[in-house]
């Protein structure tokens, strides 16, 4: 009996292997590895990126530029060491042509080198640190979101344009928080009455809010992603500060936090390259399709991942397949696709040149909340690091 | 302006201290009476917040949600005691730490499976919304005052329970010498179970009370657990009175330190250096305090007499 089972199993396996082999020879599908954060407190951001990318692939009929595509999703758990293991798995075991990810800049620092060393293409749909925008730029590395500083720069510009003279800065005490404060100050020339750096992950802001109330600044600038932002926004509201001190923020009120902030976020400001209510070709259809499939309003994370898939689609088609990497890279650089945010081009450092907007919060007809465009702040705006990059030009 | 800021921050510190006390009270009893290290105590705080969320959205009223969350947290605590903790009382501390740490991982993941990973939110009850004017031009959120009031109420209730009831007497006796209490014919296992369930309910109450001001999310109790241990070490293990005072001290030192460390240093340093040093020193203050207390009074401020 055992011998029979063993023979049978061996025969089946052999058969499977043969079919797999012939299958591979006949179609030669393209493989894309998506590595994003799918567990931990920031999981909802990674889920948006994964879903946005998958939505695009589904709409394209499971193909990119006419080539069948297989998407392999990996979870980096927001831990650099885990991300390194997973991305090595994507490269060595799955042998992907393109890696799309990650969400967080510190994860990008961990996976950038292994992907570059393996000579694969890396496209970041969200993280855009300054580290790879200047002298360390790389022909195989693209960013489809923004350079991180730019979003904070928008808020500095807004504060300057509105004539605010005294601004209070409240950011978490880690690299991105300090970068955020520096980005804000690039265009803001008034007085910074105080810069408070809170512990990363702090959830009760009562002490800081009392200080803000006492200082009576013209505006508050803050960067509190995820759960921190949910708490800050609601406590700011409860402390009765919302109507008295304008709330300027980056990554603090967006589609990933609005389901928990709801009414409390109304009247607060953010900065982004896009909003669900934007009147660009295909945007309304994208938002409707995303809501229908996932039951949530898509945020910038979903939009950027969707754009990344569309960029790849156009590039693979122009390059006539994914086999010739040089041709594919050249085609990606032209960025000849319709971005949901309208204008989109790659700078010489392969970070985007695009428009930036001031956004606020509105309630949709279906009762859900979303960001919406208030005004354009920057037009065709590149980052300040591009001049240090020796590529292209 | 400065005096009112100090006053508001003092209230903030009190409110934080009260929440710490609610968590630490159960922890100190379980540690003191049962000599049992329960790292999963912070998870019970989280569970309380999730129960408050679930029942509030089910009934549509925070008051009812809170009333239902309390017995639910109690039952959950008793369930954990019967399933896991009961089998660990005779084991050494390392095994207790490992097992209860496992429960943290399990329950943090568990709430994610049931409620998802995004932060959830509980609305502030209608009549406690907004702020009260304390001073000309100064506001304090009504709900936070309510937390202070509720916490003081619980502290008073605990004081009466522990000092003037038979159960409280047994608990105090158990904290001093559990073996002797058992030898005198008291069912010590049952006493342990009650203490444990009560501690879980207090932590759950703290979680439910903060649900409207903090977001309800997986792992929300992990940071507070460390502070709660600092509180019971400073207060003296097993002492409710010590836990109360130590919690208020920690709450005040942490809050006032975060606000004023930079300002105080500015008196004798240049402003740039003062704010950098202040930022670095503020989170350390409570641990410096703990080290000082351990140095001068190794058994805590109010040690249980043995």
XYZ file of C-alpha atoms in Angstrom:
699
model
C 0.000 0.000 0.000
C 2.715 2.436 1.000
C 4.683 1.561 -2.093
C 1.623 2.202 -4.211
C 1.066 5.596 -2.591
C 4.666 6.549 -3.062
C 4.683 5.596 -6.741
C 1.423 7.406 -7.269
C 2.700 10.548 -5.557
C 5.918 10.480 -7.556
C 4.005 10.092 -10.794
C 1.697 12.977 -9.927
C 4.598 15.201 -8.974
C 6.412 14.359 -12.187
C 3.326 15.176 -14.185
C 2.879 18.484 -12.374
C 6.504 19.411 -12.959
C 6.203 18.739 -16.676
C 3.075 20.868 -17.022
C 4.664 23.656 -15.022
C 7.713 23.523 -17.255
C 5.782 23.617 -20.517
C 3.613 26.390 -19.084
C 6.661 28.474 -18.282
C 8.104 27.966 -21.725
C 4.956 28.873 -23.585
C 3.918 32.177 -21.911
C 6.877 33.485 -19.885
C 4.884 35.715 -17.530
C 6.329 38.776 -15.882
C 6.753 38.663 -12.102
C 6.247 41.659 -9.806
C 7.027 41.497 -6.086
C 5.019 43.840 -3.877
C 6.559 44.404 -0.440
C 4.525 46.600 1.903
C 3.600 46.769 5.594
C 0.636 44.478 6.197
C 0.851 43.950 9.957
C 1.349 46.180 12.974
C -0.239 49.560 13.659
C 0.413 50.869 10.123
C -1.032 47.840 8.338
C -3.878 49.833 6.802
C -1.393 51.861 4.714
C 0.154 48.744 3.216
C -3.267 47.246 2.595
C -4.231 50.336 0.586
C -1.084 50.059 -1.541
C -1.549 46.328 -2.117
C -5.230 46.775 -2.994
C -4.594 49.758 -5.272
C -1.960 47.798 -7.178
C -4.179 44.724 -7.433
C -7.128 46.813 -8.605
C -5.065 48.100 -11.519
C -3.861 44.590 -12.424
C -7.453 43.315 -12.337
C -8.643 46.161 -14.552
C -5.828 45.367 -16.980
C -7.019 41.757 -17.168
C -4.071 40.308 -15.241
C -1.590 41.689 -17.728
C 0.941 44.525 -17.850
C 1.433 45.881 -21.349
C -0.047 42.706 -22.803
C 2.292 40.418 -20.835
C 0.648 38.133 -18.259
C 1.799 39.190 -14.806
C 2.109 37.325 -11.548
C 2.030 39.483 -8.405
C 3.759 38.131 -5.282
C 2.873 40.036 -2.109
C 5.202 40.110 0.923
C 4.722 41.726 4.339
C 7.703 43.686 5.698
C 6.037 43.983 9.165
C 7.533 47.507 9.302
C 10.782 45.895 10.488
C 13.961 46.461 8.431
C 15.411 43.013 9.227
C 12.197 41.245 8.215
C 12.009 43.346 5.059
C 15.543 42.312 4.112
C 14.692 38.606 4.428
C 11.462 39.010 2.473
C 13.003 41.013 -0.337
C 15.817 38.475 -0.689
C 13.105 35.830 -0.954
C 11.402 37.833 -3.705
C 14.653 38.155 -5.648
C 16.158 34.693 -5.177
C 13.211 32.334 -4.782
C 10.542 34.147 -6.771
C 12.987 35.720 -9.232
C 10.827 38.838 -9.712
C 11.571 41.333 -12.498
C 10.335 44.367 -10.579
C 9.989 45.061 -6.843
C 7.236 47.511 -5.855
C 7.489 48.882 -2.313
C 7.746 49.807 0.453
C 5.586 52.221 2.497
C 8.172 53.415 5.024
C 11.471 55.159 4.368
C 13.422 53.155 6.954
C 12.300 49.945 5.211
C 13.454 51.380 1.891
C 16.917 51.972 3.387
C 17.008 48.245 4.190
C 15.882 46.867 0.825
C 17.385 49.408 -1.606
C 20.885 47.899 -1.694
C 19.928 44.211 -2.137
C 17.539 45.048 -4.981
C 20.120 47.276 -6.691
C 22.870 44.651 -6.189
C 20.655 42.015 -7.814
C 20.128 44.424 -10.741
C 16.334 44.444 -10.463
C 14.039 47.440 -10.867
C 12.743 48.974 -7.606
C 9.745 51.305 -7.662
C 8.708 52.905 -4.385
C 4.968 53.712 -4.373
C 5.224 55.766 -1.173
C 8.584 56.185 0.584
C 10.630 59.005 -0.951
C 13.576 59.727 1.364
C 16.210 62.307 0.528
C 18.941 59.641 0.769
C 18.412 58.339 -2.798
C 17.295 61.624 -4.356
C 20.705 63.281 -4.484
C 24.179 61.861 -5.080
C 22.969 58.318 -4.305
C 20.382 58.251 -7.106
C 20.294 55.004 -9.104
C 19.090 54.214 -12.658
C 17.165 51.164 -11.378
C 15.303 53.059 -8.649
C 12.102 55.085 -9.135
C 9.718 56.864 -6.785
C 6.097 57.355 -7.879
C 4.909 59.236 -4.790
C 6.958 62.370 -3.952
C 10.163 63.303 -2.218
C 9.204 63.268 1.488
C 10.218 66.899 2.149
C 7.894 68.278 -0.518
C 4.691 67.584 1.379
C 5.997 69.461 4.413
C 7.278 72.255 2.170
C 3.721 72.767 0.905
C 2.596 73.535 4.448
C 5.472 75.945 5.025
C 4.538 77.738 1.809
C 0.879 77.907 2.863
C 1.779 79.304 6.294
C 3.999 81.904 4.617
C 1.382 82.868 2.004
C -1.331 83.267 4.611
C 0.837 85.659 6.574
C 1.152 83.554 9.727
C 3.897 85.015 11.861
C 4.095 82.659 14.823
C 3.898 78.906 14.225
C 4.134 76.049 16.712
C 5.724 72.813 15.434
C 4.739 69.466 16.954
C 6.373 66.338 15.490
C 7.468 62.915 16.743
C 11.107 62.544 17.745
C 12.547 60.383 14.954
C 14.198 60.928 11.572
C 11.020 61.577 9.562
C 9.755 63.947 12.274
C 12.938 66.015 12.206
C 12.909 66.009 8.372
C 9.326 67.205 8.515
C 10.196 70.212 10.684
C 13.134 71.025 8.384
C 10.908 70.763 5.289
C 8.327 73.088 6.817
C 10.969 75.704 7.612
C 12.327 75.733 4.036
C 9.600 78.129 2.846
C 8.370 79.550 6.133
C 10.185 82.685 7.226
C 8.177 83.665 10.317
C 8.905 82.851 13.934
C 8.805 79.278 15.250
C 7.467 79.890 18.756
C 8.302 76.369 19.893
C 9.336 73.043 18.427
C 8.103 70.115 20.469
C 9.367 66.620 19.727
C 7.195 63.896 21.242
C 8.043 60.273 21.764
C 7.217 58.124 18.719
C 3.937 56.361 19.419
C 2.745 58.824 22.068
C -1.043 58.800 22.232
C -1.931 61.406 24.850
C -1.105 64.960 23.825
C -2.749 66.801 26.714
C 0.528 68.328 27.941
C 1.493 69.561 24.463
C -2.000 70.898 23.767
C -2.018 72.912 26.975
C 1.276 74.430 25.901
C -0.092 75.292 22.467
C -3.138 76.913 24.062
C -0.891 78.971 26.332
C 1.390 80.119 23.522
C -1.463 81.200 21.243
C 0.421 80.727 17.946
C -1.079 81.819 14.602
C -1.034 78.194 13.458
C 0.103 74.698 14.394
C 2.180 72.585 12.032
C 2.246 68.876 12.797
C 3.205 65.522 11.302
C 1.584 62.647 13.200
C 0.989 59.618 10.986
C -1.319 56.751 11.947
C -2.697 56.279 15.444
C -0.829 59.326 16.758
C -2.734 61.515 14.307
C -6.074 59.972 15.222
C -5.476 60.889 18.846
C -3.997 64.317 18.254
C -6.863 65.391 15.987
C -9.556 64.261 18.390
C -7.831 65.753 21.430
C -7.172 69.025 19.581
C -10.875 69.156 18.921
C -11.839 68.279 22.496
C -9.494 70.925 23.854
C -11.470 73.482 21.835
C -8.413 74.548 19.836
C -9.665 73.750 16.332
C -11.629 76.940 15.879
C -8.934 79.145 17.369
C -5.617 77.872 15.973
C -5.455 76.599 12.370
C -4.269 73.007 12.133
C -1.733 72.565 9.308
C -0.538 68.995 8.910
C 1.151 66.404 6.753
C 0.122 62.713 6.773
C -2.076 63.367 9.798
C -5.546 63.710 8.295
C -5.926 61.385 5.308
C -8.081 58.493 4.125
C -6.187 56.046 6.353
C -7.028 57.944 9.547
C -10.325 59.645 8.650
C -12.538 56.612 9.438
C -11.453 57.043 13.081
C -11.245 60.859 13.121
C -14.503 61.595 11.291
C -16.080 64.921 12.234
C -13.140 65.885 14.446
C -10.959 66.330 11.355
C -13.331 68.702 9.558
C -11.687 72.091 9.118
C -8.150 70.737 9.371
C -5.623 71.026 6.556
C -3.244 68.624 4.871
C -0.974 68.591 1.826
C -0.975 66.071 -1.007
C -0.494 65.581 -4.719
C -4.011 64.314 -5.221
C -7.416 63.919 -3.592
C -10.339 61.577 -4.328
C -12.464 64.508 -5.534
C -9.886 65.623 -8.122
C -11.198 66.142 -11.635
C -8.605 64.222 -13.659
C -9.183 61.582 -16.363
C -10.093 58.222 -14.826
C -10.003 59.453 -11.213
C -13.733 59.252 -10.492
C -13.820 55.733 -11.986
C -10.819 54.683 -9.877
C -12.368 55.971 -6.645
C -15.718 54.322 -7.425
C -14.105 50.982 -8.346
C -11.949 50.998 -5.206
C -14.891 51.765 -2.932
C -16.985 49.076 -4.578
C -14.281 46.438 -4.173
C -12.851 47.287 -0.750
C -15.571 49.362 0.934
C -13.198 52.218 1.824
C -12.269 55.541 0.270
C -8.841 55.178 -1.381
C -6.063 57.380 -0.029
C -2.840 58.535 -1.631
C -1.267 55.150 -0.806
C -3.785 53.348 -3.031
C -3.588 56.005 -5.758
C 0.215 55.852 -5.934
C 0.240 52.050 -6.140
C -2.429 52.173 -8.851
C -0.360 54.736 -10.755
C 2.704 52.503 -10.362
C 0.874 49.617 -12.034
C -0.320 51.903 -14.829
C 3.215 53.233 -15.296
C 4.526 49.668 -15.602
C 1.706 48.789 -17.989
C 2.608 51.632 -20.341
C 6.343 50.945 -20.059
C 6.120 47.198 -20.727
C 3.946 47.884 -23.746
C 6.388 50.490 -25.104
C 9.388 48.232 -24.470
C 7.636 45.266 -26.078
C 7.893 43.047 -22.993
C 9.815 42.866 -19.756
C 12.780 40.810 -20.976
C 14.987 43.669 -22.135
C 15.668 45.550 -18.905
C 17.440 48.491 -20.588
C 14.479 49.128 -22.872
C 12.058 48.765 -19.956
C 14.001 51.271 -17.816
C 14.086 53.717 -20.722
C 10.326 53.358 -21.156
C 9.651 53.863 -17.441
C 11.716 57.072 -17.467
C 9.442 58.632 -20.105
C 6.463 58.081 -17.744
C 4.159 58.076 -20.739
C 0.962 57.161 -18.894
C -2.132 58.918 -17.585
C -1.560 59.531 -13.876
C -4.646 59.897 -11.690
C -3.141 63.135 -10.362
C -2.819 64.748 -13.794
C 0.672 66.086 -14.564
C 3.414 63.564 -13.874
C 7.018 63.363 -15.119
C 10.237 61.936 -13.745
C 13.022 64.289 -12.690
C 16.660 63.389 -13.491
C 16.842 61.618 -10.099
C 13.740 59.559 -11.051
C 11.605 61.154 -8.369
C 8.431 62.813 -9.728
C 7.900 66.365 -10.915
C 4.272 67.144 -10.175
C 1.752 69.587 -8.685
C 1.051 69.910 -4.965
C -2.177 70.959 -3.306
C -3.555 72.150 -0.013
C -6.382 69.792 1.003
C -9.060 69.830 3.675
C -11.652 67.326 4.853
C -15.150 66.794 3.528
C -17.953 64.313 3.974
C -19.059 62.350 0.930
C -22.643 61.700 -0.073
C -22.274 58.100 1.143
C -21.352 59.403 4.609
C -17.649 58.504 4.414
C -14.952 61.166 4.800
C -12.301 62.140 2.277
C -9.676 64.776 1.599
C -10.549 67.402 -0.992
C -8.573 69.961 -2.962
C -8.573 73.537 -1.622
C -5.972 75.121 -3.884
C -2.825 74.403 -5.833
C 0.337 75.416 -3.967
C 3.179 74.246 -6.230
C 3.118 73.722 -9.991
C 5.415 71.120 -11.657
C 7.501 70.988 -8.521
C 10.719 68.968 -8.271
C 12.723 68.318 -5.118
C 15.782 70.242 -3.947
C 18.096 67.214 -3.997
C 17.821 66.474 -7.741
C 20.656 68.870 -8.610
C 23.093 66.660 -6.656
C 22.176 63.629 -8.768
C 24.606 62.961 -11.619
C 22.135 60.950 -13.725
C 20.377 62.135 -16.892
C 19.677 65.844 -16.799
C -0.294 83.000 31.911
C 2.431 80.785 33.292
C 0.608 79.900 36.505
C -2.495 78.846 34.607
C -0.384 76.699 32.289
C 1.100 74.995 35.333
C -2.395 74.459 36.697
C -3.675 72.912 33.468
C -0.617 70.674 33.239
C -1.139 69.634 36.841
C -4.668 68.549 35.955
C -3.280 66.661 32.957
C -0.747 64.980 35.198
C -3.463 64.042 37.698
C -5.602 62.556 34.963
C -2.693 60.504 33.642
C -1.840 59.421 37.183
C -5.418 58.302 37.817
C -5.369 56.070 34.729
C -2.024 54.645 35.858
C -3.471 54.001 39.297
C -6.412 52.032 37.911
C -3.990 49.752 36.077
C -1.403 49.558 38.835
C -3.949 48.795 41.599
C -4.771 45.403 40.098
C -1.152 44.721 39.232
C 0.124 45.454 42.724
C -2.537 43.246 44.311
C -1.816 40.333 41.998
C 1.923 40.746 42.445
C 1.757 41.457 46.165
C -0.875 38.955 47.251
C -0.200 36.144 44.810
C 3.497 36.771 44.100
C 2.534 36.397 40.476
C 4.082 38.500 37.674
C 1.357 39.241 35.195
C 2.744 40.931 32.096
C -0.644 40.449 30.449
C -2.168 43.083 32.721
C -1.712 45.751 30.032
C -3.613 43.586 27.610
C -6.561 43.561 29.984
C -6.565 47.353 29.772
C -6.691 47.035 25.980
C -9.486 44.456 26.194
C -11.483 46.872 28.371
C -11.150 49.549 25.694
C -12.250 47.137 22.960
C -15.226 45.993 25.039
C -16.190 49.629 25.575
C -15.981 50.143 21.822
C -18.017 47.035 21.013
C -20.771 47.691 23.560
C -20.920 51.409 22.841
C -21.466 50.843 19.153
C -23.963 48.076 19.959
C -26.070 50.068 22.436
C -25.372 53.507 20.992
C -24.625 54.954 24.431
C -21.260 55.264 26.148
C -22.797 54.966 29.611
C -24.445 51.637 28.790
C -21.315 50.511 26.947
C -19.209 51.229 30.033
C -21.676 49.410 32.292
C -21.533 46.331 30.058
C -17.766 46.524 29.514
C -17.059 46.224 33.253
C -18.678 42.789 33.828
C -17.317 41.658 30.456
C -13.768 42.596 31.515
C -14.367 40.813 34.834
C -15.568 37.643 33.105
C -12.689 37.808 30.659
C -10.211 38.134 33.515
C -11.745 35.174 35.342
C -11.663 33.147 32.135
C -7.969 33.896 31.640
C -7.346 33.009 35.273
C -9.082 29.656 34.936
C -7.529 28.792 31.580
C -3.964 29.964 32.027
C -2.898 31.781 35.166
C -4.188 29.227 37.671
C -1.663 26.726 36.359
C 1.212 29.135 36.841
C 0.875 30.131 40.514
C 3.301 27.449 41.672
C 5.795 28.011 38.869
C 8.758 30.363 39.175
C 8.775 33.939 37.911
C 10.539 33.203 34.632
C 7.832 30.783 33.555
C 5.140 33.276 34.556
C 6.842 35.991 32.526
C 7.115 33.744 29.465
C 3.524 32.539 29.649
C 1.987 35.962 30.245
C 4.158 37.465 27.504
C 2.731 34.814 25.211
C -0.737 36.001 26.185
C 0.203 39.553 25.172
C 1.195 38.361 21.698
C -1.863 36.149 21.410
C -4.401 38.776 22.467
C -2.799 41.635 20.507
C -3.146 39.476 17.420
C -6.575 38.299 18.543
C -8.120 41.787 18.689
C -6.636 42.413 15.245
C -8.456 39.381 13.888
C -11.750 40.400 15.477
C -11.685 44.205 15.094
C -9.021 44.821 12.447
C -5.738 46.680 12.759
C -6.932 50.259 12.179
C -7.416 52.422 15.253
C -11.042 52.535 16.411
C -12.835 55.370 18.041
C -15.451 55.753 20.735
C -17.431 58.996 20.787
C -17.303 61.168 23.891
C -20.719 61.065 25.607
C -22.863 64.053 24.664
C -23.020 65.712 28.080
C -19.248 65.488 28.620
C -18.239 66.964 25.276
C -16.319 70.182 24.889
C -14.378 72.100 27.498
C -15.093 73.969 30.690
C -13.636 77.419 31.197
C -11.392 77.139 34.224
C -9.876 80.578 33.972
C -10.276 83.521 31.702
C -9.055 82.221 28.332
C -8.254 78.738 29.618
C -10.158 75.602 28.802
C -10.050 72.097 30.142
C -11.826 69.195 28.426
C -14.848 68.141 30.477
C -14.279 64.478 29.808
C -10.816 64.549 31.344
C -12.264 66.084 34.491
C -14.775 63.228 34.500
C -11.897 60.725 34.349
C -10.264 62.374 37.363
C -13.573 62.267 39.244
C -14.280 58.625 38.368
C -10.739 57.586 39.279
C -10.888 59.322 42.659
C -14.232 57.606 43.259
C -12.719 54.202 42.523
C -9.754 54.986 44.771
C -12.100 55.855 47.643
C -14.127 52.705 47.034
C -10.965 50.589 47.055
C -9.836 52.242 50.271
C -13.092 51.298 51.976
C -13.080 47.790 50.486
C -9.522 47.010 51.497
C -9.602 48.589 54.944
C -13.131 47.998 56.219
C -14.448 44.770 54.730
C -13.736 41.130 55.489
C -12.565 40.449 51.927
C -10.236 43.426 52.158
C -8.851 42.157 55.422
C -8.115 38.788 53.841
C -6.416 40.497 50.921
C -4.232 42.508 53.278
C -3.471 39.386 55.287
C -2.679 37.523 52.070
C -0.262 40.227 51.027
C 1.560 39.883 54.337
C 1.627 36.110 54.647
C -0.375 34.023 52.191
C 0.622 30.677 53.731
C -0.597 31.676 57.160
C -3.935 32.842 55.776
C -4.298 29.521 54.020
C -3.406 27.631 57.193
C -6.151 29.496 59.037
C -8.713 27.873 56.778
C -9.259 30.495 54.097
C -9.659 29.157 50.568
C -6.644 31.009 49.190
C -7.299 29.882 45.605
C -10.714 31.466 45.688
C -9.258 34.626 47.189
C -6.669 34.693 44.403
C -9.385 34.281 41.800
C -11.398 37.181 43.205
C -8.340 39.413 43.454
C -7.381 38.555 39.926
C -10.833 39.152 38.472
C -11.104 42.444 40.329
C -7.690 43.585 39.093
C -8.641 42.712 35.534
C -11.858 44.678 35.908
C -10.011 47.764 37.180
C -7.616 47.628 34.223
C -10.591 47.142 31.922
C -12.280 50.157 33.531
C -9.186 52.264 32.829
C -9.217 51.094 29.206
C -12.913 51.860 28.821
C -12.491 55.319 30.355
C -9.668 56.333 27.993
C -11.381 54.898 24.896
C -13.052 58.251 24.066
C -9.794 60.246 24.283
C -7.244 57.755 22.947
C -7.676 55.579 19.908
C -8.466 51.943 20.598
C -5.801 49.864 18.889
C -3.835 46.635 19.261
C -0.890 46.966 21.658
C -2.248 50.114 23.323
C -1.546 48.654 26.788
C 2.054 47.630 26.228
C 3.658 50.992 27.031
C 1.414 51.613 30.020
C 2.349 48.241 31.493
C 5.956 49.359 31.914
C 4.818 52.537 33.672
C 2.482 50.503 35.871
C 5.416 48.385 36.997
C 7.368 51.554 37.787
C 4.385 52.710 39.848
C 4.128 49.557 41.933
C 7.884 49.441 42.510
C 7.893 53.041 43.740
C 4.720 52.597 45.762
C 5.737 49.343 47.382
C 4.574 46.033 46.019
C 1.177 44.989 47.357
C 0.213 48.404 48.708
C -2.856 50.069 47.247
C -2.100 53.311 49.064
C 1.441 53.232 47.688
C 0.153 52.561 44.180
C -2.226 55.519 44.430
C 0.394 58.011 45.549
C 3.088 56.663 43.243
C 0.711 56.775 40.257
C -0.092 60.423 40.930
C 3.597 61.239 41.393
C 4.540 59.485 38.137
C 1.683 61.147 36.276
C 2.677 64.598 37.518
C 6.433 64.154 37.070
C 6.015 62.807 33.553
C 3.554 65.469 32.395
C 5.200 68.442 34.069
C 8.639 67.175 33.050
C 7.619 66.950 29.416
C 6.358 70.517 29.492
C 8.733 72.361 31.715
C 12.084 70.520 31.612
C 13.240 72.737 28.747
C 11.994 75.918 30.432
C 13.712 75.117 33.700
C 17.008 74.309 31.980
C 16.743 77.577 30.050
C 17.355 79.435 33.297
C 20.992 78.372 33.303
C 21.702 77.177 29.721
C 21.394 78.793 26.323
C 17.927 78.211 24.767
C 19.001 75.844 21.961
C 20.926 73.502 24.230
C 18.210 73.725 26.899
C 15.482 72.488 24.590
C 17.667 69.651 23.269
C 18.690 68.542 26.746
C 15.155 69.027 28.070
C 13.783 66.824 25.316
C 16.272 64.101 26.215
C 15.866 64.382 29.978
C 12.048 64.590 30.182
C 11.300 60.927 29.316
C 14.040 59.801 31.730
C 12.702 61.652 34.778
C 10.399 58.902 36.039
C 13.145 56.292 35.780
C 15.578 58.570 37.599
C 12.903 58.953 40.255
C 12.481 55.189 40.453
C 16.235 54.680 40.806
C 16.334 57.267 43.599
C 13.428 55.655 45.452
C 15.009 52.213 45.118
C 18.280 53.574 46.450
C 16.827 55.226 49.544
C 13.855 52.946 50.182
C 14.440 49.620 48.416
C 11.003 48.293 49.394
C 9.166 51.304 47.985
C 7.489 54.272 49.641
C 4.816 52.257 51.447
C 6.159 48.743 51.885
C 3.759 46.065 53.078
C 4.929 44.958 56.509
C 6.019 41.356 56.597
